[in-house]
């Protein structure tokens, strides 16, 4: 299997970094931001020249998956119906003191991980947690640098089939995919986790998550 086209919701530093990395791997990219597509022309010329700007409502059309890379405080602005049936990679992060939508805070208060909260809200989508525990600088690093580092990136989801799709994307981007037990374990990928923004090989990543889960 090979990923041919992805959609990215969010045209900030993380979203455009993924767009550049994907394009360099031969993947077609559609990207949507808060501005209308016609107003993103010059922004994308500078930060993601190979990406196609589209409206947010079109982001899930004819793609293998969509990466959700908007601030969590802006999730109420994302139309859940437009993402129905799509594999949605939750690449968002919860930052301290960030104002959150009421439904999101309620889910966290009930003890859910951020990705489980997003899965409840985007109930028509299939949700996987990935691509959030790496900085946008490292995501867009030179492929030779990536190959030398042999850095592992984790995937948390409840579907083995979806894990395989996300693993293909991660491999094409130049990283080593590591499957976690389920979506709930995506908690280990959040900013407070022991692997966040750490350059780790597969064995070290698995070891750190195992130690954290055992606590």
CSV table of C-alpha atoms in Angstrom, one decimal:
chain,number,residue,atom,x,y,z
A,1,UNK,CA,0.0,0.0,0.0
A,2,UNK,CA,1.1,3.6,-0.7
A,3,UNK,CA,-0.4,6.8,0.4
A,4,UNK,CA,-1.1,9.0,-2.7
A,5,UNK,CA,-3.0,12.0,-1.4
A,6,UNK,CA,-3.7,13.5,1.9
A,7,UNK,CA,-5.7,16.4,3.3
A,8,UNK,CA,-4.5,18.8,6.0
A,9,UNK,CA,-6.8,20.9,8.1
A,10,UNK,CA,-4.6,23.7,9.4
A,11,UNK,CA,-2.2,25.9,7.5
A,12,UNK,CA,0.0,27.0,10.4
A,13,UNK,CA,3.6,25.9,11.0
A,14,UNK,CA,2.7,22.3,11.7
A,15,UNK,CA,0.3,21.9,8.8
A,16,UNK,CA,2.6,23.5,6.3
A,17,UNK,CA,5.6,21.4,7.6
A,18,UNK,CA,3.6,18.3,7.0
A,19,UNK,CA,2.6,19.5,3.6
A,20,UNK,CA,6.2,20.1,2.6
A,21,UNK,CA,7.3,16.7,4.0
A,22,UNK,CA,4.5,14.9,2.2
A,23,UNK,CA,5.2,16.6,-1.1
A,24,UNK,CA,8.9,15.7,-0.9
A,25,UNK,CA,7.8,12.1,-0.4
A,26,UNK,CA,5.7,12.3,-3.6
A,27,UNK,CA,2.4,12.6,-1.9
A,28,UNK,CA,-0.2,15.0,-3.2
A,29,UNK,CA,-1.5,17.5,-0.6
A,30,UNK,CA,-4.7,19.5,-0.2
A,31,UNK,CA,-4.7,22.0,2.6
A,32,UNK,CA,-7.4,24.2,4.2
A,33,UNK,CA,-7.0,26.9,6.7
A,34,UNK,CA,-9.1,29.6,8.4
A,35,UNK,CA,-8.9,31.8,5.3
A,36,UNK,CA,-10.8,31.1,2.1
A,37,UNK,CA,-8.7,29.1,-0.4
A,38,UNK,CA,-8.3,32.0,-2.8
A,39,UNK,CA,-6.7,34.1,0.0
A,40,UNK,CA,-4.0,31.4,0.8
A,41,UNK,CA,-2.2,31.7,-2.5
A,42,UNK,CA,0.8,33.8,-1.3
A,43,UNK,CA,1.0,32.0,2.1
A,44,UNK,CA,1.3,28.6,0.4
A,45,UNK,CA,3.8,30.0,-2.2
A,46,UNK,CA,6.1,30.7,0.7
A,47,UNK,CA,5.4,27.8,3.1
A,48,UNK,CA,3.9,24.9,1.1
A,49,UNK,CA,4.3,25.6,-2.6
A,50,UNK,CA,3.3,22.1,-3.7
A,51,UNK,CA,0.0,22.0,-1.7
A,52,UNK,CA,-3.4,22.8,-3.2
A,53,UNK,CA,-5.5,25.2,-1.2
A,54,UNK,CA,-9.1,24.1,-0.9
A,55,UNK,CA,-12.1,25.0,1.3
A,56,UNK,CA,-12.4,23.2,4.6
A,57,UNK,CA,-15.5,21.4,3.3
A,58,UNK,CA,-13.6,19.9,0.5
A,59,UNK,CA,-10.6,18.6,2.5
A,60,UNK,CA,-11.9,15.0,2.8
A,61,UNK,CA,-12.7,14.5,-0.8
A,62,UNK,CA,-10.6,12.0,-2.8
A,63,UNK,CA,-7.9,11.6,-0.1
A,64,UNK,CA,-6.5,8.6,1.8
A,65,UNK,CA,-6.7,10.4,5.1
A,66,UNK,CA,-7.0,13.9,6.7
A,67,UNK,CA,-4.5,15.3,9.3
A,68,UNK,CA,-6.2,17.5,11.9
A,69,UNK,CA,-3.6,20.2,12.7
A,70,UNK,CA,-5.7,23.1,14.1
A,71,UNK,CA,-5.4,24.5,17.6
A,72,UNK,CA,-7.7,22.6,20.0
A,73,UNK,CA,-9.3,25.8,21.0
A,74,UNK,CA,-10.6,26.2,17.3
A,75,UNK,CA,-12.1,22.7,17.0
A,76,UNK,CA,-15.6,24.0,17.2
A,77,UNK,CA,-14.9,25.7,13.8
A,78,UNK,CA,-14.4,22.3,12.1
A,79,UNK,CA,-17.5,20.8,10.5
A,80,UNK,CA,-17.8,17.3,11.7
A,81,UNK,CA,-20.1,16.3,8.8
A,82,UNK,CA,-17.5,17.2,6.2
A,83,UNK,CA,-15.2,14.6,7.7
A,84,UNK,CA,-17.7,11.7,7.8
A,85,UNK,CA,-16.2,8.4,6.8
A,86,UNK,CA,-12.6,9.6,6.6
A,87,UNK,CA,-9.6,8.4,8.5
A,88,UNK,CA,-8.7,11.5,10.7
A,89,UNK,CA,-5.2,11.7,12.2
A,90,UNK,CA,-5.5,13.7,15.4
A,91,UNK,CA,-2.2,15.6,15.3
A,92,UNK,CA,-3.4,18.3,17.8
A,93,UNK,CA,-1.9,19.0,21.2
A,94,UNK,CA,-3.4,20.3,24.5
A,95,UNK,CA,-1.3,23.2,25.7
A,96,UNK,CA,-1.5,24.5,29.3
A,97,UNK,CA,-4.1,27.3,29.8
A,98,UNK,CA,-5.4,26.9,26.3
A,99,UNK,CA,-9.2,27.6,26.3
A,100,UNK,CA,-11.0,24.5,25.1
A,101,UNK,CA,-14.5,23.9,23.7
A,102,UNK,CA,-16.9,22.9,26.4
A,103,UNK,CA,-17.4,19.4,24.9
A,104,UNK,CA,-13.6,18.9,24.9
A,105,UNK,CA,-13.1,20.0,28.5
A,106,UNK,CA,-16.1,17.8,29.6
A,107,UNK,CA,-14.4,14.7,28.0
A,108,UNK,CA,-11.1,15.5,29.7
A,109,UNK,CA,-12.9,15.9,33.0
A,110,UNK,CA,-14.4,12.4,32.5
A,111,UNK,CA,-10.9,11.0,32.3
A,112,UNK,CA,-10.6,10.6,28.5
A,113,UNK,CA,-7.4,11.3,26.6
A,114,UNK,CA,-7.5,14.2,24.1
A,115,UNK,CA,-7.8,11.8,21.2
A,116,UNK,CA,-10.7,9.9,22.8
A,117,UNK,CA,-12.4,13.3,23.2
A,118,UNK,CA,-11.9,14.1,19.6
A,119,UNK,CA,-13.1,10.6,18.6
A,120,UNK,CA,-16.3,11.2,20.5
A,121,UNK,CA,-16.9,14.6,18.9
A,122,UNK,CA,-15.9,13.4,15.4
A,123,UNK,CA,-18.0,10.3,15.8
A,124,UNK,CA,-18.5,9.9,12.0
A,125,UNK,CA,-14.8,9.7,11.4
A,126,UNK,CA,-12.2,7.0,12.2
A,127,UNK,CA,-9.6,8.6,14.5
A,128,UNK,CA,-5.9,7.9,15.0
A,129,UNK,CA,-3.4,9.8,17.2
A,130,UNK,CA,-0.1,10.4,15.4
A,131,UNK,CA,2.3,13.1,14.1
A,132,UNK,CA,1.8,15.2,17.2
A,133,UNK,CA,4.9,14.3,19.3
A,134,UNK,CA,7.4,15.6,16.8
A,135,UNK,CA,8.2,19.3,16.2
A,136,UNK,CA,7.4,20.9,12.8
A,137,UNK,CA,11.2,21.5,12.3
A,138,UNK,CA,11.9,17.7,12.6
A,139,UNK,CA,8.9,16.7,10.6
A,140,UNK,CA,10.2,18.7,7.7
A,141,UNK,CA,13.9,17.7,8.1
A,142,UNK,CA,16.0,16.5,5.2
A,143,UNK,CA,15.4,12.9,4.3
A,144,UNK,CA,19.0,12.0,4.8
A,145,UNK,CA,18.9,13.3,8.3
A,146,UNK,CA,15.7,11.4,9.0
A,147,UNK,CA,17.3,8.2,7.7
A,148,UNK,CA,20.3,8.6,9.9
A,149,UNK,CA,18.2,9.3,13.0
A,150,UNK,CA,15.9,6.3,12.4
A,151,UNK,CA,13.4,8.1,14.5
A,152,UNK,CA,10.2,6.3,15.5
A,153,UNK,CA,6.7,7.9,15.5
A,154,UNK,CA,3.9,6.3,17.4
A,155,UNK,CA,0.4,5.5,16.2
A,156,UNK,CA,-2.6,5.1,18.6
A,157,UNK,CA,-5.9,3.8,17.2
A,158,UNK,CA,-8.5,1.1,17.8
A,159,UNK,CA,-8.4,-0.2,14.2
A,160,UNK,CA,-5.5,-2.4,12.9
A,161,UNK,CA,-6.5,-1.4,9.4
A,162,UNK,CA,-6.3,2.3,10.1
A,163,UNK,CA,-2.9,1.7,11.9
A,164,UNK,CA,-1.6,0.2,8.7
A,165,UNK,CA,-2.7,3.2,6.6
A,166,UNK,CA,-1.1,5.7,9.1
A,167,UNK,CA,2.0,3.5,9.2
A,168,UNK,CA,2.4,3.8,5.5
A,169,UNK,CA,2.3,7.6,5.7
A,170,UNK,CA,4.8,7.7,8.5
A,171,UNK,CA,7.2,5.3,6.6
A,172,UNK,CA,6.9,7.5,3.4
A,173,UNK,CA,7.7,10.5,5.4
A,174,UNK,CA,11.0,8.9,6.4
A,175,UNK,CA,10.2,7.7,10.0
A,176,UNK,CA,9.7,4.3,11.7
A,177,UNK,CA,6.1,3.6,12.7
A,178,UNK,CA,5.3,2.1,16.1
A,179,UNK,CA,1.8,0.8,16.8
A,180,UNK,CA,0.4,1.3,20.3
A,181,UNK,CA,-2.2,-0.8,22.0
A,182,UNK,CA,-5.3,1.4,21.3
A,183,UNK,CA,-6.5,5.0,21.0
A,184,UNK,CA,-6.5,5.5,24.7
A,185,UNK,CA,-2.8,5.0,24.8
A,186,UNK,CA,-2.5,8.2,22.7
A,187,UNK,CA,-2.3,9.9,26.1
A,188,UNK,CA,1.3,8.9,26.1
A,189,UNK,CA,1.9,11.1,23.0
A,190,UNK,CA,0.6,14.3,24.6
A,191,UNK,CA,3.0,17.1,25.7
A,192,UNK,CA,3.2,15.7,29.3
A,193,UNK,CA,4.3,12.3,28.0
A,194,UNK,CA,7.9,11.0,28.1
A,195,UNK,CA,8.3,10.7,24.3
A,196,UNK,CA,7.1,14.2,23.4
A,197,UNK,CA,9.6,15.9,21.1
A,198,UNK,CA,12.2,13.3,21.9
A,199,UNK,CA,14.3,11.7,19.1
A,200,UNK,CA,13.9,8.0,19.9
A,201,UNK,CA,14.3,4.7,17.9
A,202,UNK,CA,11.5,2.2,18.0
A,203,UNK,CA,12.8,0.2,21.0
A,204,UNK,CA,13.4,3.2,23.2
A,205,UNK,CA,10.0,4.7,22.3
A,206,UNK,CA,8.3,1.4,23.2
A,207,UNK,CA,10.2,1.2,26.4
A,208,UNK,CA,9.4,4.7,27.5
A,209,UNK,CA,5.7,4.2,26.8
A,210,UNK,CA,5.7,0.9,28.6
A,211,UNK,CA,7.2,2.4,31.7
A,212,UNK,CA,4.8,5.3,31.6
A,213,UNK,CA,1.8,3.0,31.2
A,214,UNK,CA,3.0,0.8,34.1
A,215,UNK,CA,2.9,3.7,36.6
